[in-house]
Amino acid sequence: MSLRLSTVILPYRRWHEGTRSTWVRAEELGFHAGYTYDHLSWRSFRDGPWFGAVPTLTAAAGVTERMRLGTLVTSPNFRHPVTLAKELISLDDISGGRVTLGIGAGGTGFDATALGQEPWTPRERADRFGEFVPLLDRLLTEDAVSYEGDFYAAHEARNIPGCVQRPRLPFAVAATGPRGLRLAALYGQAWVTTGDPRLYEEGTPEQSVQAIRGQAEKLADACAETGRDVTGLDKILLTGFTPDRGRPLESLDAFVDFAGRHVELGINEIVLHWPIPDSDFAADQKVFERIAMEAPAQLR
């Protein structure tokens, strides 16, 4: 299985003060996709500049031609399916059909309370996600949708002409629990993992690989239960959250070793954070670019 390399570019700088040139360079380096986080703010970046995902991706669509674009990930924390669908259809049109929606249940960070609500429990997040994804699927594939659920409603919502990509743009579903994995099996064109967060602080790389193997096996079980062939889903690893942390970006050899162990698990797309100095995503830019240009050939 050949490996695709992608990058995630955080929206922490003004467009004309570095972000534009980063997206252009990402395409020049041959990345399969360029993603960005869809948050209102994020962790250590909370008190600094941070820009919106959809406008950023719209601008990126205007300065790139081939690279796919997407979110890693969008969640129900501050999104509603009706308005999100309209934005996604517009973005898919502007980009010429290059958009992938990374989507997850959300967490307990700043997004969870920014609209004035109390943070949802894990069960509430799963309940909302279970309603959010099917409704969004309908909104992106049907001209008119009416729906009344426990959490979301749509009244004759019109989405004409729909996505450039048919029947709709692909979903990359981030999930590790049984309900989320079932949604990935039912609605996803890809599955996203960051590994097991419980291993980040004190786990080992070997334990992380075993954990991801277990997640992939549960995904296969969910697909079997829904009558779907798991080989039809892409498997995406968003790096930076396993016990390896930044070590895979220390050299080309280190990355090839890291990636090879995950390709053996069925991962066929690895996403690297574009280096950000003085942050958790600090890395040598020259090494990063060498990995982008040379690693895929070594992992075929």
Tab-separated table of C-alpha atoms in Angstrom:
chain	number	residue	atom	x	y	z
A	1	MET	CA	0.000	0.000	0.000
A	2	SER	CA	1.474	3.345	-1.026
A	3	LEU	CA	1.533	6.142	1.513
A	4	ARG	CA	0.226	9.656	0.985
A	5	LEU	CA	1.749	12.500	2.962
A	6	SER	CA	-0.349	15.495	3.934
A	7	THR	CA	0.150	18.503	6.164
A	8	VAL	CA	-1.937	20.507	8.594
A	9	ILE	CA	-1.333	24.258	8.568
A	10	LEU	CA	-2.566	26.019	11.681
A	11	PRO	CA	-4.301	29.385	11.054
A	12	TYR	CA	-2.261	31.370	13.568
A	13	ARG	CA	-0.820	34.024	11.245
A	14	ARG	CA	-2.359	36.703	9.071
A	15	TRP	CA	-2.860	35.530	5.492
A	16	HIS	CA	-0.379	37.972	3.950
A	17	GLU	CA	2.184	37.561	6.740
A	18	GLY	CA	3.130	33.972	6.053
A	19	THR	CA	0.020	31.834	5.769
A	20	ARG	CA	-0.460	32.369	2.030
A	21	SER	CA	3.110	31.422	1.198
A	22	THR	CA	2.862	28.329	3.407
A	23	TRP	CA	-0.097	26.955	1.474
A	24	VAL	CA	1.673	27.641	-1.817
A	25	ARG	CA	4.811	25.899	-0.588
A	26	ALA	CA	2.809	22.905	0.661
A	27	GLU	CA	1.540	22.271	-2.847
A	28	GLU	CA	5.025	22.760	-4.297
A	29	LEU	CA	6.317	20.063	-1.924
A	30	GLY	CA	3.791	17.601	-3.312
A	31	PHE	CA	1.605	17.069	-0.258
A	32	HIS	CA	-1.554	15.119	-1.029
A	33	ALA	CA	-3.683	17.418	1.130
A	34	GLY	CA	-3.434	20.547	3.207
A	35	TYR	CA	-5.668	20.598	6.265
A	36	THR	CA	-6.330	23.096	9.015
A	37	TYR	CA	-7.919	22.874	12.452
A	38	ASP	CA	-11.529	24.015	12.746
A	39	HIS	CA	-11.453	25.639	16.177
A	40	LEU	CA	-12.343	29.055	17.569
A	41	SER	CA	-9.022	28.906	19.417
A	42	TRP	CA	-6.717	26.101	20.457
A	43	ARG	CA	-4.643	25.347	23.558
A	44	SER	CA	-1.403	27.342	23.749
A	45	PHE	CA	-2.487	29.543	20.812
A	46	ARG	CA	-5.560	30.835	22.642
A	47	ASP	CA	-4.154	34.253	23.510
A	48	GLY	CA	-2.652	34.907	20.086
A	49	PRO	CA	-3.916	35.304	16.528
A	50	TRP	CA	-6.197	32.550	15.248
A	51	PHE	CA	-8.339	32.615	12.113
A	52	GLY	CA	-11.379	30.717	10.868
A	53	ALA	CA	-11.047	27.436	9.010
A	54	VAL	CA	-13.518	27.931	6.172
A	55	PRO	CA	-12.275	31.395	5.083
A	56	THR	CA	-8.686	30.127	5.348
A	57	LEU	CA	-9.440	27.119	3.161
A	58	THR	CA	-11.294	29.337	0.692
A	59	ALA	CA	-8.219	31.531	0.381
A	60	ALA	CA	-6.027	28.424	0.085
A	61	ALA	CA	-8.214	27.187	-2.765
A	62	GLY	CA	-7.371	30.370	-4.650
A	63	VAL	CA	-3.589	29.896	-4.452
A	64	THR	CA	-3.432	26.130	-5.042
A	65	GLU	CA	-4.520	23.982	-7.953
A	66	ARG	CA	-3.999	20.277	-7.197
A	67	MET	CA	-3.687	19.728	-3.457
A	68	ARG	CA	-6.774	18.606	-1.593
A	69	LEU	CA	-8.028	20.866	1.203
A	70	GLY	CA	-9.854	20.082	4.394
A	71	THR	CA	-10.488	20.318	8.113
A	72	LEU	CA	-8.936	18.147	10.824
A	73	VAL	CA	-11.405	18.281	12.342
A	74	THR	CA	-14.762	20.021	12.380
A	75	SER	CA	-17.084	19.194	15.273
A	76	PRO	CA	-20.587	20.029	16.527
A	77	ASN	CA	-19.110	22.156	19.331
A	78	PHE	CA	-19.943	25.373	17.487
A	79	ARG	CA	-21.241	24.153	14.139
A	80	HIS	CA	-24.793	23.483	12.936
A	81	PRO	CA	-25.310	21.070	10.029
A	82	VAL	CA	-27.496	23.464	8.015
A	83	THR	CA	-25.060	26.368	7.949
A	84	LEU	CA	-22.014	24.110	7.706
A	85	ALA	CA	-23.444	22.361	4.650
A	86	LYS	CA	-23.888	25.661	2.825
A	87	GLU	CA	-20.295	26.680	3.564
A	88	LEU	CA	-18.930	23.297	2.474
A	89	ILE	CA	-20.838	23.300	-0.807
A	90	SER	CA	-19.503	26.778	-1.523
A	91	LEU	CA	-15.942	25.769	-0.627
A	92	ASP	CA	-16.158	22.623	-2.745
A	93	ASP	CA	-17.289	24.752	-5.686
A	94	ILE	CA	-14.553	27.362	-5.263
A	95	SER	CA	-11.861	24.686	-4.980
A	96	GLY	CA	-13.061	22.728	-7.981
A	97	GLY	CA	-14.023	19.689	-5.925
A	98	ARG	CA	-10.920	19.338	-3.729
A	99	VAL	CA	-12.470	19.418	-0.244
A	100	THR	CA	-12.439	16.683	2.397
A	101	LEU	CA	-14.364	17.222	5.616
A	102	GLY	CA	-12.542	15.856	8.623
A	103	ILE	CA	-15.209	15.568	11.299
A	104	GLY	CA	-15.263	14.444	14.918
A	105	ALA	CA	-17.419	14.556	18.028
A	106	GLY	CA	-15.456	17.422	19.613
A	107	GLY	CA	-13.902	17.747	23.029
A	108	THR	CA	-13.885	19.860	26.160
A	109	GLY	CA	-11.582	22.647	25.009
A	110	PHE	CA	-12.401	26.303	24.461
A	111	ASP	CA	-14.841	25.558	21.629
A	112	ALA	CA	-17.034	23.620	24.047
A	113	THR	CA	-18.024	26.723	26.026
A	114	ALA	CA	-17.432	29.656	23.637
A	115	LEU	CA	-21.131	29.943	22.794
A	116	GLY	CA	-22.034	30.098	26.477
A	117	GLN	CA	-23.066	26.488	26.960
A	118	GLU	CA	-21.841	24.033	29.549
A	119	PRO	CA	-19.400	21.430	28.211
A	120	TRP	CA	-21.199	18.331	26.991
A	121	THR	CA	-20.428	15.009	28.597
A	122	PRO	CA	-18.830	12.280	26.452
A	123	ARG	CA	-22.263	10.680	26.092
A	124	GLU	CA	-23.843	13.970	25.008
A	125	ARG	CA	-21.080	14.525	22.475
A	126	ALA	CA	-21.632	11.046	21.067
A	127	ASP	CA	-25.400	11.601	20.942
A	128	ARG	CA	-25.019	14.864	19.067
A	129	PHE	CA	-22.423	13.442	16.706
A	130	GLY	CA	-24.752	10.549	15.937
A	131	GLU	CA	-27.363	13.031	14.753
A	132	PHE	CA	-25.004	15.584	13.214
A	133	VAL	CA	-23.300	13.281	10.692
A	134	PRO	CA	-26.406	11.699	9.111
A	135	LEU	CA	-28.117	15.079	8.813
A	136	LEU	CA	-25.042	16.640	7.224
A	137	ASP	CA	-24.895	13.707	4.803
A	138	ARG	CA	-28.472	14.426	3.727
A	139	LEU	CA	-27.900	18.169	3.440
A	140	LEU	CA	-24.942	17.607	1.123
A	141	THR	CA	-26.733	15.105	-1.117
A	142	GLU	CA	-30.349	16.289	-1.290
A	143	ASP	CA	-31.705	19.503	-2.813
A	144	ALA	CA	-34.133	20.127	0.057
A	145	VAL	CA	-34.117	18.694	3.570
A	146	SER	CA	-36.560	18.898	6.458
A	147	TYR	CA	-35.677	17.198	9.711
A	148	GLU	CA	-36.569	17.420	13.393
A	149	GLY	CA	-34.245	15.667	15.820
A	150	ASP	CA	-33.328	15.801	19.464
A	151	PHE	CA	-30.521	18.313	18.864
A	152	TYR	CA	-30.774	19.634	15.300
A	153	ALA	CA	-33.520	20.709	12.951
A	154	ALA	CA	-33.768	21.705	9.300
A	155	HIS	CA	-36.836	23.205	7.662
A	156	GLU	CA	-36.854	22.975	3.879
A	157	ALA	CA	-33.121	23.694	3.816
A	158	ARG	CA	-32.084	24.189	0.181
A	159	ASN	CA	-28.621	23.196	-1.019
A	160	ILE	CA	-28.731	23.564	-4.778
A	161	PRO	CA	-26.617	22.718	-6.818
A	162	GLY	CA	-24.922	20.463	-4.248
A	163	CYS	CA	-21.273	19.483	-4.196
A	164	VAL	CA	-18.975	19.367	-7.199
A	165	GLN	CA	-17.874	15.962	-5.893
A	166	ARG	CA	-20.669	13.420	-6.213
A	167	PRO	CA	-22.672	12.326	-4.421
A	168	ARG	CA	-20.967	14.695	-1.943
A	169	LEU	CA	-17.549	15.672	-0.684
A	170	PRO	CA	-15.841	12.922	1.344
A	171	PHE	CA	-16.058	12.624	5.115
A	172	ALA	CA	-12.965	11.657	7.127
A	173	VAL	CA	-14.456	10.586	10.455
A	174	ALA	CA	-12.284	10.858	13.558
A	175	ALA	CA	-13.369	8.149	15.988
A	176	THR	CA	-12.127	5.518	18.415
A	177	GLY	CA	-15.290	4.559	20.317
A	178	PRO	CA	-17.931	2.131	19.059
A	179	ARG	CA	-20.527	4.731	18.117
A	180	GLY	CA	-18.060	6.927	16.254
A	181	LEU	CA	-16.538	3.950	14.441
A	182	ARG	CA	-19.989	2.901	13.322
A	183	LEU	CA	-20.530	6.387	11.877
A	184	ALA	CA	-17.194	6.065	10.071
A	185	ALA	CA	-18.319	2.733	8.644
A	186	LEU	CA	-21.688	4.096	7.559
A	187	TYR	CA	-20.754	7.553	6.269
A	188	GLY	CA	-16.984	7.880	6.038
A	189	GLN	CA	-14.742	7.751	3.029
A	190	ALA	CA	-11.837	7.828	5.488
A	191	TRP	CA	-11.144	7.228	9.164
A	192	VAL	CA	-8.918	9.493	11.275
A	193	THR	CA	-6.945	8.638	14.403
A	194	THR	CA	-4.408	10.491	16.524
A	195	GLY	CA	-3.561	7.353	18.486
A	196	ASP	CA	-4.556	6.770	22.093
A	197	PRO	CA	-4.388	10.056	24.074
A	198	ARG	CA	-3.949	8.104	27.294
A	199	LEU	CA	-0.478	7.082	26.090
A	200	TYR	CA	0.755	10.556	25.174
A	201	GLU	CA	2.447	11.418	28.469
A	202	GLU	CA	3.838	8.109	29.676
A	203	GLY	CA	3.250	5.525	26.958
A	204	THR	CA	5.804	4.108	24.547
A	205	PRO	CA	5.830	4.158	20.741
A	206	GLU	CA	5.353	0.388	20.799
A	207	GLN	CA	2.253	0.710	22.986
A	208	SER	CA	0.930	3.386	20.654
A	209	VAL	CA	1.306	1.141	17.610
A	210	GLN	CA	-0.554	-1.619	19.446
A	211	ALA	CA	-3.322	0.813	20.392
A	212	ILE	CA	-3.764	1.979	16.797
A	213	ARG	CA	-3.792	-1.642	15.658
A	214	GLY	CA	-6.623	-2.263	18.106
A	215	GLN	CA	-8.526	0.782	16.830
A	216	ALA	CA	-8.152	-0.419	13.233
A	217	GLU	CA	-9.455	-3.846	14.201
A	218	LYS	CA	-12.511	-2.256	15.821
A	219	LEU	CA	-13.059	-0.215	12.653
A	220	ALA	CA	-12.969	-3.437	10.639
A	221	ASP	CA	-15.541	-4.943	13.011
A	222	ALA	CA	-17.802	-1.894	12.617
A	223	CYS	CA	-17.541	-2.155	8.848
A	224	ALA	CA	-18.372	-5.858	8.960
A	225	GLU	CA	-21.458	-5.135	11.063
A	226	THR	CA	-22.685	-2.603	8.507
A	227	GLY	CA	-21.871	-4.788	5.511
A	228	ARG	CA	-18.992	-2.646	4.317
A	229	ASP	CA	-15.497	-3.643	3.208
A	230	VAL	CA	-13.032	-1.841	5.488
A	231	THR	CA	-10.486	-1.694	2.656
A	232	GLY	CA	-12.760	0.871	1.024
A	233	LEU	CA	-11.922	3.431	3.743
A	234	ASP	CA	-8.722	5.426	3.781
A	235	LYS	CA	-6.968	5.371	7.174
A	236	ILE	CA	-5.461	8.689	8.233
A	237	LEU	CA	-3.015	9.264	11.093
A	238	LEU	CA	-2.733	12.837	12.362
A	239	THR	CA	0.705	12.929	13.968
A	240	GLY	CA	1.946	14.903	16.947
A	241	PHE	CA	-0.218	13.230	19.571
A	242	THR	CA	1.491	9.866	20.027
A	243	PRO	CA	4.341	9.214	22.502
A	244	ASP	CA	6.795	9.744	19.612
A	245	ARG	CA	5.816	13.437	19.602
A	246	GLY	CA	8.219	15.303	17.324
A	247	ARG	CA	10.871	12.606	17.002
A	248	PRO	CA	9.704	11.336	13.601
A	249	LEU	CA	10.553	14.770	12.155
A	250	GLU	CA	14.124	14.769	13.444
A	251	SER	CA	15.446	13.065	10.297
A	252	LEU	CA	14.309	11.389	7.096
A	253	ASP	CA	15.314	7.981	8.465
A	254	ALA	CA	13.393	8.547	11.695
A	255	PHE	CA	10.270	9.425	9.778
A	256	VAL	CA	10.549	6.495	7.376
A	257	ASP	CA	10.860	4.149	10.352
A	258	PHE	CA	7.861	5.748	12.084
A	259	ALA	CA	5.737	5.747	8.949
A	260	GLY	CA	6.640	2.203	8.003
A	261	ARG	CA	5.370	0.871	11.328
A	262	HIS	CA	2.031	2.578	10.723
A	263	VAL	CA	1.714	1.602	7.088
A	264	GLU	CA	1.859	-1.993	8.328
A	265	LEU	CA	-1.306	-1.230	10.321
A	266	GLY	CA	-3.142	-0.141	7.179
A	267	ILE	CA	-2.553	3.608	7.542
A	268	ASN	CA	-2.323	5.080	4.051
A	269	GLU	CA	-2.219	8.808	4.805
A	270	ILE	CA	-0.011	10.470	7.410
A	271	VAL	CA	-0.546	14.122	8.265
A	272	LEU	CA	2.362	16.225	9.537
A	273	HIS	CA	2.015	19.558	11.291
A	274	TRP	CA	3.717	22.333	9.387
A	275	PRO	CA	6.566	23.436	11.673
A	276	ILE	CA	5.790	26.259	14.100
A	277	PRO	CA	8.780	27.651	16.020
A	278	ASP	CA	8.599	27.725	19.823
A	279	SER	CA	5.566	25.427	19.958
A	280	ASP	CA	4.711	21.761	20.361
A	281	PHE	CA	5.057	21.562	16.579
A	282	ALA	CA	8.573	22.961	16.305
A	283	ALA	CA	10.747	21.167	13.744
A	284	ASP	CA	13.602	21.881	11.373
A	285	GLN	CA	12.005	23.266	8.196
A	286	LYS	CA	14.685	21.791	5.925
A	287	VAL	CA	14.259	18.305	7.394
A	288	PHE	CA	10.484	18.651	7.153
A	289	GLU	CA	10.693	19.552	3.473
A	290	ARG	CA	13.110	16.715	2.764
A	291	ILE	CA	10.664	14.280	4.365
A	292	ALA	CA	7.859	15.663	2.212
A	293	MET	CA	9.836	15.237	-0.988
A	294	GLU	CA	11.705	11.978	-0.340
A	295	ALA	CA	9.822	9.830	2.156
A	296	PRO	CA	6.892	8.713	-0.041
A	297	ALA	CA	9.237	7.050	-2.546
A	298	GLN	CA	10.870	5.073	0.262
A	299	LEU	CA	7.515	3.857	1.558
A	300	ARG	CA	6.015	2.485	-1.645
